C-alpha cells in the first residue's frame, strides 16, 4: 500500500509549549508520526513516498479563504504585534451569533477562528498543516484512475498526516487540527474523473459537473465535528463517525446520534456514540452497523479517518479496544472493497502507535481486493 509521508510535520512541535502544572498538555507531538513511519517501514508496508504539491485550490474548495489566510499569517502577524516570536493562542473566544462580520485584526481573529486552545500556531505550523493536507491529496491521487492508457489507480493508500484534521471545519480550528485533511481528500475525490480512461482533470468542475459519491468513515475516539460540519448539507458525501459519547468527551458539542444532516444532506450524516470503556466486541458490532450504512449508500470512494486513540490506555482516549480489535476494524473496513484513502487522525499512546498502525494497515491490506 502506498504510504504518503512528509517530514514537514516536524516543523510543528508544540512540545516546547508544555508548561509544568499547566492543565493543558500537548499530546499531539512529532514523535507520533515518526513512530508510525518507522513501524510501517520495518513491517515492510509501503513504499513510503513524499506528497506532490497540489497548491491551495483543493484546500480552498473546503476551507474559507479568510480562515486559510489567517492560518498562514497568524504567527508572523502576532509576533509583529508583540515585537517578539509569539505562539498563537486565543484568550477570548468569539460567540459568533452576535458577530456580523469576520474581524480583520490579528488579536480579534484568533478567538474568531479558534474554538479551543488545543491548536497553537507556531512558526512552522502552517507548513506542517499544508503538507499534511498534501499527503491526503496525494493519497487520493493514488487511488483514482490514471490518465488515459496508464490503467486503474491503486486500491488503497495511507496518508500519514500530521497534524490531524477532523476537528477543523470550514472556518474553525481546534483539537490539534488546522486543515481538515480527510475532507479535503473527499472533496477532491468527488470531483475526480468519473470513468476510467478519461484524462485526469480536477478543480471547480469537470464535464457534466457530476459529483461522485464519497463515504467518510471516522473511527477516531473523538467525534469528527469538522468533517461533519463541512458536508452536513451535502447528499453526495456520507459521513459516518463512531466515537465517545459527547456528553462525556471532547468535542462535547457535536456527535450526537440525532445529528443527521440538513437540507439535501439530511440522512447522510450518521453518528454512533459509544460509552467510554467500550471493548472490542461492542465496538465491532457498531462498526458493522456503520459499514452497512456505507454499503447502502454505495459510494465510489471511501475515506477513512483513522484514530488509534481508541486503543486501551490512550492518554487522550477512553475505550478499551485492543490491537487485535484494531486489526479486525481494518479487516472489516477492507471488506467494503472500495478504493480507499486512509487518513491518520489521533492516537497518543506513543509506545502502542506503531504496532496499532501496522496491525490496522496489514489487516486492511490482506482483506482488501
Ligand atoms: Zn481523537
mmCIF file of C-alpha atoms in Angstrom, residues 111-343:
data_model
loop_
_atom_site.group_PDB
_atom_site.id
_atom_site.type_symbol
_atom_site.label_atom_id
_atom_site.label_comp_id
_atom_site.label_asym_id
_atom_site.label_seq_id
_atom_site.Cartn_x
_atom_site.Cartn_y
_atom_site.Cartn_z
ATOM 1 C CA UNK A 111 -10.633 33.823 19.016
ATOM 2 C CA UNK A 112 -12.841 34.057 15.945
ATOM 3 C CA UNK A 113 -11.239 31.180 14.058
ATOM 4 C CA UNK A 114 -10.160 29.013 17.038
ATOM 5 C CA UNK A 115 -12.747 27.093 19.022
ATOM 6 C CA UNK A 116 -10.282 25.889 21.676
ATOM 7 C CA UNK A 117 -6.756 26.293 22.979
ATOM 8 C CA UNK A 118 -5.506 22.902 21.803
ATOM 9 C CA UNK A 119 -4.136 24.101 18.475
ATOM 10 C CA UNK A 120 -1.275 26.552 18.987
ATOM 11 C CA UNK A 121 0.130 28.171 15.850
ATOM 12 C CA UNK A 122 3.905 28.371 15.786
ATOM 13 C CA UNK A 123 6.414 29.349 13.154
ATOM 14 C CA UNK A 124 6.242 26.055 11.254
ATOM 15 C CA UNK A 125 2.595 25.202 11.862
ATOM 16 C CA UNK A 126 1.225 26.392 8.526
ATOM 17 C CA UNK A 127 3.891 24.473 6.625
ATOM 18 C CA UNK A 128 3.155 21.309 8.583
ATOM 19 C CA UNK A 129 -0.613 21.647 8.129
ATOM 20 C CA UNK A 130 -0.282 22.460 4.413
ATOM 21 C CA UNK A 131 1.868 19.392 3.724
ATOM 22 C CA UNK A 132 -0.342 17.207 5.878
ATOM 23 C CA UNK A 133 -3.220 18.148 3.551
ATOM 24 C CA UNK A 134 -0.979 17.476 0.526
ATOM 25 C CA UNK A 135 -0.339 13.968 1.899
ATOM 26 C CA UNK A 136 -4.093 13.315 1.905
ATOM 27 C CA UNK A 137 -4.448 14.730 -1.630
ATOM 28 C CA UNK A 138 -1.573 12.606 -2.909
ATOM 29 C CA UNK A 139 -3.159 9.515 -1.364
ATOM 30 C CA UNK A 140 -6.367 10.451 -3.199
ATOM 31 C CA UNK A 141 -4.390 10.671 -6.442
ATOM 32 C CA UNK A 142 -3.011 7.200 -5.858
ATOM 33 C CA UNK A 143 -6.464 5.585 -5.790
ATOM 34 C CA UNK A 144 -8.019 7.497 -8.692
ATOM 35 C CA UNK A 145 -7.984 6.370 -12.291
ATOM 36 C CA UNK A 146 -4.754 7.290 -14.011
ATOM 37 C CA UNK A 147 -4.578 9.333 -17.213
ATOM 38 C CA UNK A 148 -5.596 7.585 -20.407
ATOM 39 C CA UNK A 149 -3.560 4.487 -21.074
ATOM 40 C CA UNK A 150 -1.938 4.201 -17.675
ATOM 41 C CA UNK A 151 -4.507 1.885 -16.157
ATOM 42 C CA UNK A 152 -6.531 1.962 -12.989
ATOM 43 C CA UNK A 153 -5.188 3.527 -9.789
ATOM 44 C CA UNK A 154 -4.221 1.634 -6.659
ATOM 45 C CA UNK A 155 -6.989 0.279 -4.447
ATOM 46 C CA UNK A 156 -5.840 1.931 -1.242
ATOM 47 C CA UNK A 157 -3.348 4.461 0.052
ATOM 48 C CA UNK A 158 -2.416 5.691 3.504
ATOM 49 C CA UNK A 159 -1.774 9.369 4.230
ATOM 50 C CA UNK A 160 0.403 9.594 7.336
ATOM 51 C CA UNK A 161 -0.998 13.018 8.152
ATOM 52 C CA UNK A 162 0.283 15.145 10.986
ATOM 53 C CA UNK A 163 -1.151 17.426 12.275
ATOM 54 C CA UNK A 164 -4.518 15.637 12.180
ATOM 55 C CA UNK A 165 -7.563 17.338 10.678
ATOM 56 C CA UNK A 166 -11.013 16.034 11.589
ATOM 57 C CA UNK A 167 -11.838 18.738 14.166
ATOM 58 C CA UNK A 168 -11.203 21.545 11.634
ATOM 59 C CA UNK A 169 -14.304 22.978 9.969
ATOM 60 C CA UNK A 170 -14.660 25.384 7.053
ATOM 61 C CA UNK A 171 -13.510 28.363 9.113
ATOM 62 C CA UNK A 172 -12.824 26.991 12.601
ATOM 63 C CA UNK A 173 -9.902 25.082 14.071
ATOM 64 C CA UNK A 174 -9.178 23.307 17.327
ATOM 65 C CA UNK A 175 -8.422 19.919 18.877
ATOM 66 C CA UNK A 176 -4.845 19.694 17.482
ATOM 67 C CA UNK A 177 -6.272 20.276 13.948
ATOM 68 C CA UNK A 178 -5.893 23.124 11.425
ATOM 69 C CA UNK A 179 -6.856 21.913 7.931
ATOM 70 C CA UNK A 180 -9.297 19.035 7.503
ATOM 71 C CA UNK A 181 -7.198 16.525 5.569
ATOM 72 C CA UNK A 182 -9.951 13.921 5.217
ATOM 73 C CA UNK A 183 -12.486 16.483 3.988
ATOM 74 C CA UNK A 184 -10.004 17.953 1.523
ATOM 75 C CA UNK A 185 -9.303 14.470 0.118
ATOM 76 C CA UNK A 186 -13.024 13.597 -0.003
ATOM 77 C CA UNK A 187 -13.951 16.783 -1.844
ATOM 78 C CA UNK A 188 -11.085 16.212 -4.279
ATOM 79 C CA UNK A 189 -12.238 12.645 -4.945
ATOM 80 C CA UNK A 190 -15.807 13.874 -5.501
ATOM 81 C CA UNK A 191 -14.514 15.794 -8.479
ATOM 82 C CA UNK A 192 -12.208 13.139 -9.842
ATOM 83 C CA UNK A 193 -12.779 11.780 -13.352
ATOM 84 C CA UNK A 194 -15.899 9.636 -13.277
ATOM 85 C CA UNK A 195 -14.753 6.976 -15.675
ATOM 86 C CA UNK A 196 -11.526 5.173 -16.169
ATOM 87 C CA UNK A 197 -9.847 6.355 -19.330
ATOM 88 C CA UNK A 198 -10.868 9.985 -19.086
ATOM 89 C CA UNK A 199 -7.976 12.393 -18.665
ATOM 90 C CA UNK A 200 -7.212 13.369 -15.091
ATOM 91 C CA UNK A 201 -8.608 16.810 -14.627
ATOM 92 C CA UNK A 202 -9.821 18.249 -11.400
ATOM 93 C CA UNK A 203 -10.884 21.531 -9.937
ATOM 94 C CA UNK A 204 -14.073 23.501 -9.863
ATOM 95 C CA UNK A 205 -15.944 21.070 -12.045
ATOM 96 C CA UNK A 206 -15.430 18.525 -14.738
ATOM 97 C CA UNK A 207 -17.614 17.887 -17.760
ATOM 98 C CA UNK A 208 -21.119 17.313 -16.510
ATOM 99 C CA UNK A 209 -20.340 18.799 -13.087
ATOM 100 C CA UNK A 210 -21.345 15.462 -11.640
ATOM 101 C CA UNK A 211 -20.193 14.880 -8.086
ATOM 102 C CA UNK A 212 -19.134 11.390 -7.223
ATOM 103 C CA UNK A 213 -20.394 9.787 -4.050
ATOM 104 C CA UNK A 214 -17.786 9.537 -1.319
ATOM 105 C CA UNK A 215 -18.239 7.996 2.126
ATOM 106 C CA UNK A 216 -16.109 9.078 5.075
ATOM 107 C CA UNK A 217 -15.779 6.686 7.996
ATOM 108 C CA UNK A 218 -14.242 8.267 11.089
ATOM 109 C CA UNK A 219 -13.146 5.842 13.803
ATOM 110 C CA UNK A 220 -11.081 8.233 15.896
ATOM 111 C CA UNK A 221 -12.055 8.186 19.596
ATOM 112 C CA UNK A 222 -13.373 11.729 19.215
ATOM 113 C CA UNK A 223 -16.209 12.860 17.000
ATOM 114 C CA UNK A 224 -15.086 14.378 13.688
ATOM 115 C CA UNK A 225 -17.060 17.567 14.172
ATOM 116 C CA UNK A 226 -15.165 19.473 11.496
ATOM 117 C CA UNK A 227 -15.785 16.859 8.828
ATOM 118 C CA UNK A 228 -19.429 16.590 9.826
ATOM 119 C CA UNK A 229 -19.974 20.317 9.503
ATOM 120 C CA UNK A 230 -18.227 20.602 6.119
ATOM 121 C CA UNK A 231 -20.514 18.033 4.490
ATOM 122 C CA UNK A 232 -23.613 18.487 6.642
ATOM 123 C CA UNK A 233 -25.829 19.529 3.744
ATOM 124 C CA UNK A 234 -24.099 17.500 1.022
ATOM 125 C CA UNK A 235 -26.040 14.429 -0.136
ATOM 126 C CA UNK A 236 -23.027 13.139 -2.083
ATOM 127 C CA UNK A 237 -20.780 12.749 0.943
ATOM 128 C CA UNK A 238 -21.901 10.327 3.613
ATOM 129 C CA UNK A 239 -20.205 10.960 6.958
ATOM 130 C CA UNK A 240 -20.236 8.109 9.495
ATOM 131 C CA UNK A 241 -18.487 8.540 12.826
ATOM 132 C CA UNK A 242 -18.000 6.113 15.718
ATOM 133 C CA UNK A 243 -16.737 7.920 18.803
ATOM 134 C CA UNK A 244 -17.087 8.508 22.524
ATOM 135 C CA UNK A 245 -20.382 9.960 23.712
ATOM 136 C CA UNK A 246 -20.025 13.755 23.518
ATOM 137 C CA UNK A 247 -21.866 14.049 26.829
ATOM 138 C CA UNK A 248 -18.613 12.875 28.388
ATOM 139 C CA UNK A 249 -15.930 13.531 25.835
ATOM 140 C CA UNK A 250 -14.375 16.097 23.554
ATOM 141 C CA UNK A 251 -15.553 17.798 21.324
ATOM 142 C CA UNK A 252 -18.624 17.845 23.651
ATOM 143 C CA UNK A 253 -20.998 19.886 21.483
ATOM 144 C CA UNK A 254 -21.264 17.650 18.427
ATOM 145 C CA UNK A 255 -21.506 13.956 17.664
ATOM 146 C CA UNK A 256 -24.953 13.035 18.975
ATOM 147 C CA UNK A 257 -26.933 10.336 17.201
ATOM 148 C CA UNK A 258 -29.716 12.712 16.188
ATOM 149 C CA UNK A 259 -27.394 14.878 14.081
ATOM 150 C CA UNK A 260 -28.444 13.502 10.701
ATOM 151 C CA UNK A 261 -27.562 16.260 8.238
ATOM 152 C CA UNK A 262 -29.655 19.104 6.891
ATOM 153 C CA UNK A 263 -31.376 20.192 3.688
ATOM 154 C CA UNK A 264 -30.399 17.975 0.774
ATOM 155 C CA UNK A 265 -27.869 16.315 3.090
ATOM 156 C CA UNK A 266 -30.490 15.122 5.569
ATOM 157 C CA UNK A 267 -29.903 11.423 6.208
ATOM 158 C CA UNK A 268 -26.284 11.488 5.031
ATOM 159 C CA UNK A 269 -24.696 12.109 8.418
ATOM 160 C CA UNK A 270 -24.601 9.251 10.898
ATOM 161 C CA UNK A 271 -23.146 9.348 14.389
ATOM 162 C CA UNK A 272 -22.571 6.273 16.541
ATOM 163 C CA UNK A 273 -21.662 7.493 20.038
ATOM 164 C CA UNK A 274 -20.357 4.803 22.407
ATOM 165 C CA UNK A 275 -19.736 4.793 26.122
ATOM 166 C CA UNK A 276 -16.203 5.274 27.443
ATOM 167 C CA UNK A 277 -14.797 1.836 28.295
ATOM 168 C CA UNK A 278 -16.241 0.172 25.179
ATOM 169 C CA UNK A 279 -14.422 -3.080 24.330
ATOM 170 C CA UNK A 280 -13.702 -4.906 21.068
ATOM 171 C CA UNK A 281 -16.945 -6.892 20.699
ATOM 172 C CA UNK A 282 -19.316 -3.976 21.215
ATOM 173 C CA UNK A 283 -17.130 -1.734 19.091
ATOM 174 C CA UNK A 284 -17.101 -4.194 16.188
ATOM 175 C CA UNK A 285 -20.898 -4.595 16.367
ATOM 176 C CA UNK A 286 -21.316 -0.842 15.977
ATOM 177 C CA UNK A 287 -18.751 -0.782 13.185
ATOM 178 C CA UNK A 288 -20.759 -3.459 11.333
ATOM 179 C CA UNK A 289 -23.809 -1.200 11.577
ATOM 180 C CA UNK A 290 -21.879 1.775 10.197
ATOM 181 C CA UNK A 291 -20.460 -0.338 7.368
ATOM 182 C CA UNK A 292 -23.981 -1.371 6.376
ATOM 183 C CA UNK A 293 -24.972 2.285 6.147
ATOM 184 C CA UNK A 294 -21.983 2.826 3.842
ATOM 185 C CA UNK A 295 -22.894 -0.233 1.711
ATOM 186 C CA UNK A 296 -26.425 1.113 1.264
ATOM 187 C CA UNK A 297 -25.014 4.485 0.186
ATOM 188 C CA UNK A 298 -22.953 2.717 -2.493
ATOM 189 C CA UNK A 299 -20.127 5.262 -2.762
ATOM 190 C CA UNK A 300 -17.452 5.404 -5.420
ATOM 191 C CA UNK A 301 -14.683 6.060 -2.877
ATOM 192 C CA UNK A 302 -14.085 5.656 0.840
ATOM 193 C CA UNK A 303 -12.056 7.979 3.061
ATOM 194 C CA UNK A 304 -11.172 6.622 6.493
ATOM 195 C CA UNK A 305 -10.274 8.954 9.360
ATOM 196 C CA UNK A 306 -8.150 6.578 11.420
ATOM 197 C CA UNK A 307 -7.632 7.392 15.083
ATOM 198 C CA UNK A 308 -5.696 4.955 17.219
ATOM 199 C CA UNK A 309 -6.760 6.810 20.362
ATOM 200 C CA UNK A 310 -9.487 4.126 20.579
ATOM 201 C CA UNK A 311 -6.718 1.857 21.950
ATOM 202 C CA UNK A 312 -6.957 0.900 25.594
ATOM 203 C CA UNK A 313 -4.760 3.134 27.731
ATOM 204 C CA UNK A 314 -4.533 6.029 25.284
ATOM 205 C CA UNK A 315 -3.955 9.157 27.411
ATOM 206 C CA UNK A 316 -6.498 11.155 25.381
ATOM 207 C CA UNK A 317 -8.993 8.319 24.757
ATOM 208 C CA UNK A 318 -11.166 6.127 26.950
ATOM 209 C CA UNK A 319 -12.179 2.993 25.013
ATOM 210 C CA UNK A 320 -10.705 -0.445 25.694
ATOM 211 C CA UNK A 321 -10.117 -1.549 22.117
ATOM 212 C CA UNK A 322 -7.115 -3.895 21.760
ATOM 213 C CA UNK A 323 -4.548 -4.226 18.981
ATOM 214 C CA UNK A 324 -6.398 -7.362 17.805
ATOM 215 C CA UNK A 325 -9.575 -5.279 17.766
ATOM 216 C CA UNK A 326 -7.864 -2.647 15.651
ATOM 217 C CA UNK A 327 -6.780 -5.369 13.179
ATOM 218 C CA UNK A 328 -10.397 -6.561 12.994
ATOM 219 C CA UNK A 329 -11.522 -2.997 12.317
ATOM 220 C CA UNK A 330 -9.072 -2.885 9.402
ATOM 221 C CA UNK A 331 -10.344 -6.194 8.092
ATOM 222 C CA UNK A 332 -13.997 -5.170 8.369
ATOM 223 C CA UNK A 333 -13.466 -1.842 6.587
ATOM 224 C CA UNK A 334 -11.491 -3.572 3.831
ATOM 225 C CA UNK A 335 -14.499 -5.855 3.364
ATOM 226 C CA UNK A 336 -16.343 -2.898 1.787
ATOM 227 C CA UNK A 337 -13.978 -3.442 -1.086
ATOM 228 C CA UNK A 338 -13.890 0.225 -2.083
ATOM 229 C CA UNK A 339 -10.966 2.310 -3.347
ATOM 230 C CA UNK A 340 -9.883 3.778 -0.023
ATOM 231 C CA UNK A 341 -7.821 6.679 1.294
ATOM 232 C CA UNK A 342 -6.793 6.119 4.912
ATOM 233 C CA UNK A 343 -6.018 9.402 6.673
#
